[in-house]
CSV table of C-alpha atoms and ligand atoms in Angstrom, one decimal:
chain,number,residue,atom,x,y,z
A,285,UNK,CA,-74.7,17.2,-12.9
A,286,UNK,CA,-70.9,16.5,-11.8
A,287,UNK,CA,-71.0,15.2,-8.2
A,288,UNK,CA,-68.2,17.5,-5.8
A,289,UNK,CA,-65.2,15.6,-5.2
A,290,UNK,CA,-64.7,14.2,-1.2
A,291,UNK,CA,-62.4,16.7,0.5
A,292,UNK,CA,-61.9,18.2,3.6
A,293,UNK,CA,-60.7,21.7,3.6
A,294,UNK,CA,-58.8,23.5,6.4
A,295,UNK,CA,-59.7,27.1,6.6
A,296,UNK,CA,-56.7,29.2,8.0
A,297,UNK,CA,-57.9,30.2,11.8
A,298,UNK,CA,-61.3,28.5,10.9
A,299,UNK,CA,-63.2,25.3,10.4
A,300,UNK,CA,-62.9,22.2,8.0
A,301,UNK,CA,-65.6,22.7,4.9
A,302,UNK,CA,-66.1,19.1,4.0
A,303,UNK,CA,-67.7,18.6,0.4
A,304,UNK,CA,-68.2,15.6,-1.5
A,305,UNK,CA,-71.7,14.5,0.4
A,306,UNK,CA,-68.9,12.7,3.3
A,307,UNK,CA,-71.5,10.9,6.0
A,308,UNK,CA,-70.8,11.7,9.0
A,309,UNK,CA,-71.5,9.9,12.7
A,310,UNK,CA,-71.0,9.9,16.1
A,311,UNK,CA,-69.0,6.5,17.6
A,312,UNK,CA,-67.9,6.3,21.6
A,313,UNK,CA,-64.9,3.9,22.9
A,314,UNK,CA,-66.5,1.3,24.6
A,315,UNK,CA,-64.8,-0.5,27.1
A,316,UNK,CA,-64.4,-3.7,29.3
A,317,UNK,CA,-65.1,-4.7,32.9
A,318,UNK,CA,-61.2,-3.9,33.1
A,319,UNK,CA,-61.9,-0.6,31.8
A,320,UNK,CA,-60.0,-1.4,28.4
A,321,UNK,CA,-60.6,0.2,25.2
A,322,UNK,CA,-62.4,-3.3,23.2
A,323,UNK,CA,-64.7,-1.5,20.9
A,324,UNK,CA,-66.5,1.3,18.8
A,325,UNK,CA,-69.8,1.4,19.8
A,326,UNK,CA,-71.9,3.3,16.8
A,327,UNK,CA,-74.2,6.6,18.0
A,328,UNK,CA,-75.7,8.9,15.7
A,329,UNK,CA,-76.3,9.4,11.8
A,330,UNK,CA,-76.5,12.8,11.1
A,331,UNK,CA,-78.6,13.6,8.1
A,332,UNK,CA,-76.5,13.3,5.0
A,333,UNK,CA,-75.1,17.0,3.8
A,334,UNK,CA,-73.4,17.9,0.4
A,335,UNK,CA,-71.1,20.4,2.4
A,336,UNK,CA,-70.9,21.4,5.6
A,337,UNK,CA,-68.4,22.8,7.7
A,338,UNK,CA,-66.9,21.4,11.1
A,339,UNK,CA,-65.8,23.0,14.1
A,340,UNK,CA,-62.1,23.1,14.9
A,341,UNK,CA,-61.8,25.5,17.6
A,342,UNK,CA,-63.7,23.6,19.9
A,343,UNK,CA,-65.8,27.0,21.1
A,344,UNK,CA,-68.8,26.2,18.7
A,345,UNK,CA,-72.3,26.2,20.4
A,346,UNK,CA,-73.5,24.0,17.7
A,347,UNK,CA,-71.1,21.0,17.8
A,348,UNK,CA,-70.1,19.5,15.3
A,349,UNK,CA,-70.8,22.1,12.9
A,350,UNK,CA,-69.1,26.2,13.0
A,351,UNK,CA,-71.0,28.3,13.9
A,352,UNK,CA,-68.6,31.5,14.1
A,353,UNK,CA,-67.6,31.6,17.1
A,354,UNK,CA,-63.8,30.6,15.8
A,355,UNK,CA,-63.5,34.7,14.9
A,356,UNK,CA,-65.1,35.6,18.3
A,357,UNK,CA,-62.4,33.6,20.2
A,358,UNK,CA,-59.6,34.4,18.4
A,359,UNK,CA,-58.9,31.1,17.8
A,360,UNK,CA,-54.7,30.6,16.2
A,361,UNK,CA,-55.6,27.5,14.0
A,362,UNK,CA,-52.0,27.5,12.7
A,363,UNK,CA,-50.9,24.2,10.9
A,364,UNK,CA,-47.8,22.6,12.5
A,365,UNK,CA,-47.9,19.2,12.0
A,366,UNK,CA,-44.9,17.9,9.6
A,367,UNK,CA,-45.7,17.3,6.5
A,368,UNK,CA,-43.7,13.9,6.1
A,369,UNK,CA,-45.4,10.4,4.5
A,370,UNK,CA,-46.1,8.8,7.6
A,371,UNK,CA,-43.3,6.0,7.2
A,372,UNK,CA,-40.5,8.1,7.9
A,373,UNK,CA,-42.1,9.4,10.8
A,374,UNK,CA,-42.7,6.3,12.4
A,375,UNK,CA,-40.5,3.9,14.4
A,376,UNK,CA,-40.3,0.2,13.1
A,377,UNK,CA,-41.3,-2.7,15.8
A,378,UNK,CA,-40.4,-6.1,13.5
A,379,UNK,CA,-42.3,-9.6,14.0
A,380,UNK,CA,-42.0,-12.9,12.3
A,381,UNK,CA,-45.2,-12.3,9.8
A,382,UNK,CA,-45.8,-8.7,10.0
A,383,UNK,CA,-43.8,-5.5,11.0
A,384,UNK,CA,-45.7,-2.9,12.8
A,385,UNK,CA,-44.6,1.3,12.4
A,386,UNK,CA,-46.0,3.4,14.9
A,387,UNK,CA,-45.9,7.6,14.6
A,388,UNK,CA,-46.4,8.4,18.0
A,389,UNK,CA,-47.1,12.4,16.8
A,390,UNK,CA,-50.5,11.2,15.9
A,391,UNK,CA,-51.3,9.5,19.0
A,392,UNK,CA,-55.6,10.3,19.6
A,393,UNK,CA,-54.7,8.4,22.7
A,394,UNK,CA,-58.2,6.1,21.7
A,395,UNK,CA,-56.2,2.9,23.8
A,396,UNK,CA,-57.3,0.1,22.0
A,397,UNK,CA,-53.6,-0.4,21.5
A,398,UNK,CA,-53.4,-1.7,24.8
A,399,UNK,CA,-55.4,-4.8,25.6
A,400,UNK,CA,-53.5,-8.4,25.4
A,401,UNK,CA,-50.0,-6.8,26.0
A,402,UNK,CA,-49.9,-4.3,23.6
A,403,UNK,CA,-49.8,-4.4,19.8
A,404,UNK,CA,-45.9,-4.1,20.3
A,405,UNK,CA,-45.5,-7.4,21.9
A,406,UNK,CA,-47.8,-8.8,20.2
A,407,UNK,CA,-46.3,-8.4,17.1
A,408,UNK,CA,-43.6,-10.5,18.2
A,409,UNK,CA,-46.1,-13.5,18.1
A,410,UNK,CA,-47.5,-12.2,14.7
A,411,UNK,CA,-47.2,-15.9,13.4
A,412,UNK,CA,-49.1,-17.1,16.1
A,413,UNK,CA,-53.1,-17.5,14.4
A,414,UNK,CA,-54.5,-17.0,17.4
A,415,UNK,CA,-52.8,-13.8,18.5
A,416,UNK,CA,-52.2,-12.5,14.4
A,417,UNK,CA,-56.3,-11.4,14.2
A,418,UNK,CA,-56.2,-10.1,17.9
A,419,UNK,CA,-53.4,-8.1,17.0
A,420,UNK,CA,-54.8,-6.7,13.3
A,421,UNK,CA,-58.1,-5.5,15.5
A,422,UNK,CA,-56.0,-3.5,18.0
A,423,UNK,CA,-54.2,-1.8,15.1
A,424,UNK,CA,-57.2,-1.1,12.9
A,425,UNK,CA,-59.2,0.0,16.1
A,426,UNK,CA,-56.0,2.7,16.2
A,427,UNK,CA,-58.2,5.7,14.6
A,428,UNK,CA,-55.3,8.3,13.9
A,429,UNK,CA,-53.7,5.8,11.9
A,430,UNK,CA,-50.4,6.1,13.6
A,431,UNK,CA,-50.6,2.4,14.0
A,432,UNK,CA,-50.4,0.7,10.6
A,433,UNK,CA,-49.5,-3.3,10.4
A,434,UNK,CA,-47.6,-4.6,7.2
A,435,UNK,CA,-47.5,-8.0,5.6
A,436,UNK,CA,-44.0,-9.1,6.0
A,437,UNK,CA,-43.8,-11.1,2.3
A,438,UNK,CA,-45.7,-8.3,0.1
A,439,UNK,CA,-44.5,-5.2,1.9
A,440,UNK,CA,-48.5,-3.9,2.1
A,441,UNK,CA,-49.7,-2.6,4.6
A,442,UNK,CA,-52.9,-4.8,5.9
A,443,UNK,CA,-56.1,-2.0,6.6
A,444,UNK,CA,-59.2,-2.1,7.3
A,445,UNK,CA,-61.7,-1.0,4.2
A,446,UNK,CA,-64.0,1.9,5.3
A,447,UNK,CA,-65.9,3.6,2.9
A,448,UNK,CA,-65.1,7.3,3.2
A,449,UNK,CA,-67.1,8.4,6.1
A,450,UNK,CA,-66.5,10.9,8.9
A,451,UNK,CA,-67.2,10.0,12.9
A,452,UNK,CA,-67.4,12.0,15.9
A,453,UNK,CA,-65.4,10.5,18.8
A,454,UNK,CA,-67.1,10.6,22.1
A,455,UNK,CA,-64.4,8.9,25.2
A,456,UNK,CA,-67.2,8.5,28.5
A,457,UNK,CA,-64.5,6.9,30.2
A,458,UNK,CA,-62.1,9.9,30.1
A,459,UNK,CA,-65.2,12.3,30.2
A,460,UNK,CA,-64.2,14.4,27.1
A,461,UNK,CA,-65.3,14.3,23.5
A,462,UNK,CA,-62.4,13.1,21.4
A,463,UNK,CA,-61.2,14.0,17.8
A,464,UNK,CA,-62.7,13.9,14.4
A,465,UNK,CA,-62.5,10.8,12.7
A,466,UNK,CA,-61.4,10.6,9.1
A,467,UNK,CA,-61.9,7.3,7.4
A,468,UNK,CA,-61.6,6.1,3.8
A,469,UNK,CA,-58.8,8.1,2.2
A,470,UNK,CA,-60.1,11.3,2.5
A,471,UNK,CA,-57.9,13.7,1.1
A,472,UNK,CA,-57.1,16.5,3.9
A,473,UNK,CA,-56.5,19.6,2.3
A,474,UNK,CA,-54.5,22.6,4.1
A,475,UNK,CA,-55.2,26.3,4.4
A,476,UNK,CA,-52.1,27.2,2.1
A,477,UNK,CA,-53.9,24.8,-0.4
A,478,UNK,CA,-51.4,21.8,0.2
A,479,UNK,CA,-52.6,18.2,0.6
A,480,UNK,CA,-51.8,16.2,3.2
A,481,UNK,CA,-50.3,12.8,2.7
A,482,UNK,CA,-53.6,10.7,2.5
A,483,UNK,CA,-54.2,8.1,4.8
A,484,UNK,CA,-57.3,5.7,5.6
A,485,UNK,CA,-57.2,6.6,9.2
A,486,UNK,CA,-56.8,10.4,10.1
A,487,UNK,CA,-57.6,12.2,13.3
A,488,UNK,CA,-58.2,15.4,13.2
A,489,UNK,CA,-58.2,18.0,16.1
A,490,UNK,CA,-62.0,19.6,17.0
A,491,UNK,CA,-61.0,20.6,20.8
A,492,UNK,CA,-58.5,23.7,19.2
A,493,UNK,CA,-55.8,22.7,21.6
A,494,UNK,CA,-53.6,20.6,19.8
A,495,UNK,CA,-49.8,20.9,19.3
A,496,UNK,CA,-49.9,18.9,16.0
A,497,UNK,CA,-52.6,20.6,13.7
A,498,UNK,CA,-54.3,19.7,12.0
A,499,UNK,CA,-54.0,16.8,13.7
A,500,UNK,CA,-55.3,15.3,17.1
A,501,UNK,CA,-52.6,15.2,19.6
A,502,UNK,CA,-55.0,13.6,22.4
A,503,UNK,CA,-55.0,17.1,23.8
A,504,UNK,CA,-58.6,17.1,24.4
A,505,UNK,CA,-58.0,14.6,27.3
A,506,UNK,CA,-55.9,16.9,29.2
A,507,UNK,CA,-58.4,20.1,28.4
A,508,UNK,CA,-61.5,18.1,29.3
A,509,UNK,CA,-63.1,18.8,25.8
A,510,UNK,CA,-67.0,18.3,25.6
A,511,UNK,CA,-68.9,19.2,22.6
A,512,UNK,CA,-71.9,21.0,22.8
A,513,UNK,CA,-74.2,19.5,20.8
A,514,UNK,CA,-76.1,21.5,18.2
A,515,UNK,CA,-80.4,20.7,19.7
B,625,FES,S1,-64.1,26.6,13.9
B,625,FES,FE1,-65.9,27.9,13.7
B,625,FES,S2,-66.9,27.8,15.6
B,625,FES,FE2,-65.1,26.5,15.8
């Protein structure tokens, strides 16, 4: 038996079918006694599904998954995001050992950006040891990937390894459930049948309010999006 390739697959005013037997979790931004975003804090495993299919419009009564409501609602899924490679839309912030680019249209607003000074001033101390793996963590910690850090001597860019996986983000602090989390270079397919560019770290929208679909625009924090859970 040939396994299904991994892909997730927007349907046009609909949900995401995801195929390819993709795990998929729940993790929460943890944060400090300063209130910072400092870490992922892992929540639940849901049992492991061949395909399944993920709510998008944010109206589901059986979060995470569709259950039809999306037709109910009415809900305009329309893609607008640009379908650029990431690099040219991203603005360039230079350091001695690494260069950082930073597309700000996929900001999930997840904050771990910000701790230390910011990974844009940080960067400016890139060959400092101390601050170099401080800085890495803030940008890897970045889950919509508009953060990406490159080697300055190979032109790489430096990422984290996930294994393709999906997560659930849940922000406590900001009382709203945040974006899907795409991890592992899972190829993101559109309604008209187009891939997107693929990435190791993709948000995608689940509240139905974003400006930049697929894709989260942190949207979710100004609608106060909670997931009801499927019981
Ligand atoms: S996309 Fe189907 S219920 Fe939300």
């Amino acid at each position: 038996m040939t396994e299904t390739a991994q892909s997730i697959t927007i349907v046009k005013n609909g949900p995401l079918i995801v195929r390819g037997s993709i795990p998929l979790s729940v993790q929460t931004i943890g944060v400090n006694d300063e209130g910072e975003a400092v870490k992922w804090i892992e929540g639940k495993q849901y049992p492991l599904q061949a395909v399944y299919s993920l709510c998008r419009c944010g109206q589901s009564k059986k979060h995470p998954f569709c259950d039809g409501s999306h037709a109910k609602c009415g809900f305009d899924g329309t893609e607008t995001a640009e379908r650029l490679p990431i690099v040219e839309l991203s603005k360039t912030y230079d350091g001695p050992d690494i260069y950082l680019t930073d597309a700000k249209c996929y900001c999930a607003l997840a904050r771990f950006c910000d701790p230390h000074g910011g990974v844009w001033n940080m960067v400016k101390l890139s060959d400092d040891p101390e601050i170099r793996p401080v800085l890495l963590q803030e940008v890897w910690d970045c889950p919509a990937g508009r953060l990406v850090a490159w080697d300055k001597k190979t032109g790489e860019a430096i990422e984290p390894k996930f294994e393709p996986s999906i997560v659930l983000i849940e922000d406590p602090q900001k009382h709203c459930s945040g974006p899907i989390w795409v991890r592992g270079g899972i190829p993101v397919i559109s309604a008209d049948g187009t891939p997107y560019e693929i990435r190791n770290r993709v948000t995608l929208c689940r509240c139905g309010a974003s400006h930049n679909k697929p894709f989260c625009d942190a949207r979710h924090l100004l609608t106060h999006f909670k997931a009801t859970e499927d019981k």
